[in-house]
Amino acid sequence: MKILRAVEPMREAVRMWRRQGKTVGFVPTMGALHEGHLSLIHRARVENDRVVVSVFVNPTQFGPGEDLTRYPRPFRRDAALCRRAGVEALFAPRSFYPLDYQTWVTVETLSQPLCGRFRPGHFRGVATVVLKLFNVVQPDRAYFGQKDYQQWRVIERLVRDLDVPVTVVGCPTVRDKAGLALSSRNAYLSAEERTAAPLLARSLRDAGQVLKSGQGVAAARRAARAVLGRIGNARVQYLDVVDPFTLADPRPDGPWLVAAAVYVGRTRLIDNRWVKP
Ligand code: AMP
């Protein structure tokens, strides 16, 4: 496996594969890899001749006061996991934004609800870095987790609107045995918080059942909040029921996406659940 620390060598590796007629799958990450990331890598491995993973903690998607500086960066472990998973190239640019960087990509409407309400500029940072990464790696397919549901939808739209020649593949959320969605940020949780955190997934499941039974969005949100109330030091940032495609208000007869962001202690966790009528 090659580790590439700058744009030009990464481009050169892909140019060589292209000359050989190989297809390229790409998994963008911020590192601190876990089974969720590995599920994307395995899928890319199956569907492409060559797999590129990027590890880059993208500063432009963090707001002031967020966890940019304390975000975990276990690079040697990440590289070992990628090597073991059969990745051909690990792209980990030392710097990715030239001085006086000025160009931004905004997916307007889809970036506004849910996390967008509380993390202004977040999806602008995500869309911009992902387009930059696509321009360097030029993959045939790129893999995104549905755990970050809004991010996946934003990238799909970016690719469609700007005619980016890549197929975006959304992959199911990987969870631990208790149902907690795997996340690099779970490492911040204390033992006690970790025990309570699966209640987030549980709350979304309960809301889903209420929606399926036809009791409506308000009742679903009440059901979810009742479960979240059982997490000792939780603060709900949002708990919304939206249309899974537009992320706007859902149709009364569904389908629905139940999505939440909850602070458990100092750690912000997100999760979502697609509910069919
Ligand atoms: P991150 O390193 O958190 O930026 O995530 C990189 C990619 O991995 C994104 O497409 C995430 O949606 C995806 N991902 C993170 N956690 C999970 C998970 N538990 N299940 C599936 N995909 C995930």
mmCIF file of C-alpha atoms in Angstrom, residues 78-224:
data_model
loop_
_atom_site.group_PDB
_atom_site.id
_atom_site.type_symbol
_atom_site.label_atom_id
_atom_site.label_comp_id
_atom_site.label_asym_id
_atom_site.label_seq_id
_atom_site.Cartn_x
_atom_site.Cartn_y
_atom_site.Cartn_z
ATOM 1 C CA ASP A 78 -5.300 3.640 10.448
ATOM 2 C CA ALA A 79 -2.591 2.824 7.923
ATOM 3 C CA ALA A 80 -2.269 -0.711 9.301
ATOM 4 C CA LEU A 81 -6.045 -1.243 9.074
ATOM 5 C CA CYS A 82 -6.098 -0.003 5.479
ATOM 6 C CA ARG A 83 -3.179 -2.230 4.523
ATOM 7 C CA ARG A 84 -4.904 -5.234 6.067
ATOM 8 C CA ALA A 85 -8.144 -4.377 4.245
ATOM 9 C CA GLY A 86 -6.350 -4.491 0.884
ATOM 10 C CA VAL A 87 -6.300 -0.750 0.165
ATOM 11 C CA GLU A 88 -3.836 0.203 -2.607
ATOM 12 C CA ALA A 89 -3.391 3.869 -1.728
ATOM 13 C CA LEU A 90 -3.848 5.929 1.422
ATOM 14 C CA PHE A 91 -4.102 9.635 0.621
ATOM 15 C CA ALA A 92 -3.265 11.734 3.678
ATOM 16 C CA PRO A 93 -2.318 15.191 2.448
ATOM 17 C CA ARG A 94 -0.103 17.204 4.813
ATOM 18 C CA SER A 95 -1.844 20.332 3.673
ATOM 19 C CA PHE A 96 -4.756 20.553 1.306
ATOM 20 C CA TYR A 97 -5.765 24.231 1.288
ATOM 21 C CA PRO A 98 -3.345 26.678 -0.292
ATOM 22 C CA LEU A 99 -2.754 29.940 1.539
ATOM 23 C CA ASP A 100 -5.486 32.471 0.813
ATOM 24 C CA TYR A 101 -7.905 29.723 -0.226
ATOM 25 C CA GLN A 102 -11.139 31.299 -1.529
ATOM 26 C CA THR A 103 -13.391 28.813 -3.326
ATOM 27 C CA TRP A 104 -16.409 27.152 -1.720
ATOM 28 C CA VAL A 105 -19.131 24.749 -2.746
ATOM 29 C CA THR A 106 -22.563 25.176 -1.179
ATOM 30 C CA VAL A 107 -25.433 22.739 -1.649
ATOM 31 C CA GLU A 108 -28.020 25.236 -0.614
ATOM 32 C CA THR A 109 -31.312 23.747 0.530
ATOM 33 C CA LEU A 110 -30.187 20.287 1.668
ATOM 34 C CA SER A 111 -27.512 21.839 3.899
ATOM 35 C CA GLN A 112 -29.945 23.862 5.956
ATOM 36 C CA PRO A 113 -32.090 21.560 8.128
ATOM 37 C CA LEU A 114 -30.972 19.017 10.778
ATOM 38 C CA CYS A 115 -27.243 19.393 11.525
ATOM 39 C CA GLY A 116 -27.089 22.449 9.245
ATOM 40 C CA ARG A 117 -29.178 24.428 11.732
ATOM 41 C CA PHE A 118 -26.565 23.990 14.446
ATOM 42 C CA ARG A 119 -23.345 23.726 12.440
ATOM 43 C CA PRO A 120 -23.384 26.687 10.065
ATOM 44 C CA GLY A 121 -20.746 26.223 7.371
ATOM 45 C CA HIS A 122 -20.316 22.524 8.156
ATOM 46 C CA PHE A 123 -21.753 21.166 4.913
ATOM 47 C CA ARG A 124 -20.032 23.891 2.909
ATOM 48 C CA GLY A 125 -16.752 22.564 4.335
ATOM 49 C CA VAL A 126 -17.760 18.967 3.641
ATOM 50 C CA ALA A 127 -18.933 19.623 0.066
ATOM 51 C CA THR A 128 -15.804 21.633 -0.715
ATOM 52 C CA VAL A 129 -13.317 19.091 0.615
ATOM 53 C CA VAL A 130 -15.142 16.176 -1.016
ATOM 54 C CA LEU A 131 -15.150 17.905 -4.416
ATOM 55 C CA LYS A 132 -11.429 18.680 -3.992
ATOM 56 C CA LEU A 133 -10.793 15.022 -3.111
ATOM 57 C CA PHE A 134 -12.841 13.868 -6.113
ATOM 58 C CA ASN A 135 -10.778 16.124 -8.358
ATOM 59 C CA VAL A 136 -7.561 14.567 -7.077
ATOM 60 C CA VAL A 137 -8.588 10.916 -6.918
ATOM 61 C CA GLN A 138 -11.075 10.922 -9.837
ATOM 62 C CA PRO A 139 -12.741 7.728 -8.636
ATOM 63 C CA ASP A 140 -15.368 5.726 -10.497
ATOM 64 C CA ARG A 141 -17.283 5.156 -7.256
ATOM 65 C CA ALA A 142 -17.213 6.855 -3.856
ATOM 66 C CA TYR A 143 -18.600 5.346 -0.656
ATOM 67 C CA PHE A 144 -20.420 7.207 2.118
ATOM 68 C CA GLY A 145 -22.064 5.993 5.315
ATOM 69 C CA GLN A 146 -25.756 6.569 5.916
ATOM 70 C CA LYS A 147 -24.898 7.233 9.539
ATOM 71 C CA ASP A 148 -24.085 10.730 8.292
ATOM 72 C CA TYR A 149 -27.321 10.769 6.360
ATOM 73 C CA GLN A 150 -27.473 14.457 5.501
ATOM 74 C CA GLN A 151 -23.835 14.410 4.367
ATOM 75 C CA TRP A 152 -24.605 11.522 2.006
ATOM 76 C CA ARG A 153 -27.568 13.397 0.526
ATOM 77 C CA VAL A 154 -25.539 16.615 0.174
ATOM 78 C CA ILE A 155 -22.779 14.772 -1.706
ATOM 79 C CA GLU A 156 -25.279 13.005 -3.970
ATOM 80 C CA ARG A 157 -26.742 16.385 -4.877
ATOM 81 C CA LEU A 158 -23.354 18.016 -5.392
ATOM 82 C CA VAL A 159 -22.401 15.253 -7.823
ATOM 83 C CA ARG A 160 -25.672 15.515 -9.695
ATOM 84 C CA ASP A 161 -25.746 19.320 -9.873
ATOM 85 C CA LEU A 162 -22.104 19.773 -10.896
ATOM 86 C CA ASP A 163 -21.966 16.753 -13.262
ATOM 87 C CA VAL A 164 -19.130 15.156 -11.326
ATOM 88 C CA PRO A 165 -18.325 11.848 -13.060
ATOM 89 C CA VAL A 166 -18.538 9.591 -9.981
ATOM 90 C CA THR A 167 -21.146 7.181 -8.673
ATOM 91 C CA VAL A 168 -22.028 7.889 -5.033
ATOM 92 C CA VAL A 169 -22.760 4.726 -3.049
ATOM 93 C CA GLY A 170 -24.593 5.061 0.296
ATOM 94 C CA CYS A 171 -23.784 2.261 2.748
ATOM 95 C CA PRO A 172 -25.763 1.108 5.811
ATOM 96 C CA THR A 173 -24.833 2.235 9.324
ATOM 97 C CA VAL A 174 -22.676 -0.213 11.277
ATOM 98 C CA ARG A 175 -23.628 -0.542 14.956
ATOM 99 C CA ASP A 176 -22.230 -2.242 18.023
ATOM 100 C CA LYS A 177 -24.123 -5.073 19.735
ATOM 101 C CA ALA A 178 -26.103 -2.637 21.854
ATOM 102 C CA GLY A 179 -27.212 -0.709 18.759
ATOM 103 C CA LEU A 180 -24.938 2.330 19.125
ATOM 104 C CA ALA A 181 -23.818 3.608 15.694
ATOM 105 C CA LEU A 182 -20.024 3.330 15.487
ATOM 106 C CA SER A 183 -18.288 6.705 15.389
ATOM 107 C CA SER A 184 -14.754 7.976 15.913
ATOM 108 C CA ARG A 185 -16.278 10.298 18.523
ATOM 109 C CA ASN A 186 -17.497 7.361 20.643
ATOM 110 C CA ALA A 187 -13.914 7.282 21.964
ATOM 111 C CA TYR A 188 -14.724 10.461 23.927
ATOM 112 C CA LEU A 189 -17.488 8.732 25.948
ATOM 113 C CA SER A 190 -16.895 7.706 29.566
ATOM 114 C CA ALA A 191 -17.817 4.129 30.519
ATOM 115 C CA GLU A 192 -21.079 5.324 31.999
ATOM 116 C CA GLU A 193 -21.963 7.448 28.958
ATOM 117 C CA ARG A 194 -21.178 4.573 26.650
ATOM 118 C CA THR A 195 -23.639 2.343 28.500
ATOM 119 C CA ALA A 196 -26.416 4.898 28.077
ATOM 120 C CA ALA A 197 -25.598 5.970 24.491
ATOM 121 C CA PRO A 198 -27.456 3.090 22.765
ATOM 122 C CA LEU A 199 -30.670 4.711 24.010
ATOM 123 C CA LEU A 200 -30.239 7.146 21.118
ATOM 124 C CA ALA A 201 -30.811 4.371 18.566
ATOM 125 C CA ARG A 202 -33.562 2.991 20.762
ATOM 126 C CA SER A 203 -35.345 6.346 20.779
ATOM 127 C CA LEU A 204 -35.335 6.472 16.969
ATOM 128 C CA ARG A 205 -36.699 2.938 16.784
ATOM 129 C CA ASP A 206 -39.541 3.808 19.152
ATOM 130 C CA ALA A 207 -40.347 6.939 17.152
ATOM 131 C CA GLY A 208 -40.444 4.766 14.041
ATOM 132 C CA GLN A 209 -42.965 2.423 15.586
ATOM 133 C CA VAL A 210 -45.209 5.336 16.519
ATOM 134 C CA LEU A 211 -45.020 6.685 12.951
ATOM 135 C CA LYS A 212 -45.821 3.285 11.466
ATOM 136 C CA SER A 213 -48.845 2.988 13.765
ATOM 137 C CA GLY A 214 -50.203 6.219 12.243
ATOM 138 C CA GLN A 215 -50.018 8.383 15.383
ATOM 139 C CA GLY A 216 -48.160 11.176 13.630
ATOM 140 C CA VAL A 217 -44.965 13.146 13.971
ATOM 141 C CA ALA A 218 -45.677 14.919 17.275
ATOM 142 C CA ALA A 219 -46.415 11.626 19.048
ATOM 143 C CA ALA A 220 -43.292 10.081 17.510
ATOM 144 C CA ARG A 221 -41.113 12.895 18.790
ATOM 145 C CA ARG A 222 -42.638 12.575 22.269
ATOM 146 C CA ALA A 223 -41.898 8.841 22.290
ATOM 147 C CA ALA A 224 -38.285 9.439 21.281
#
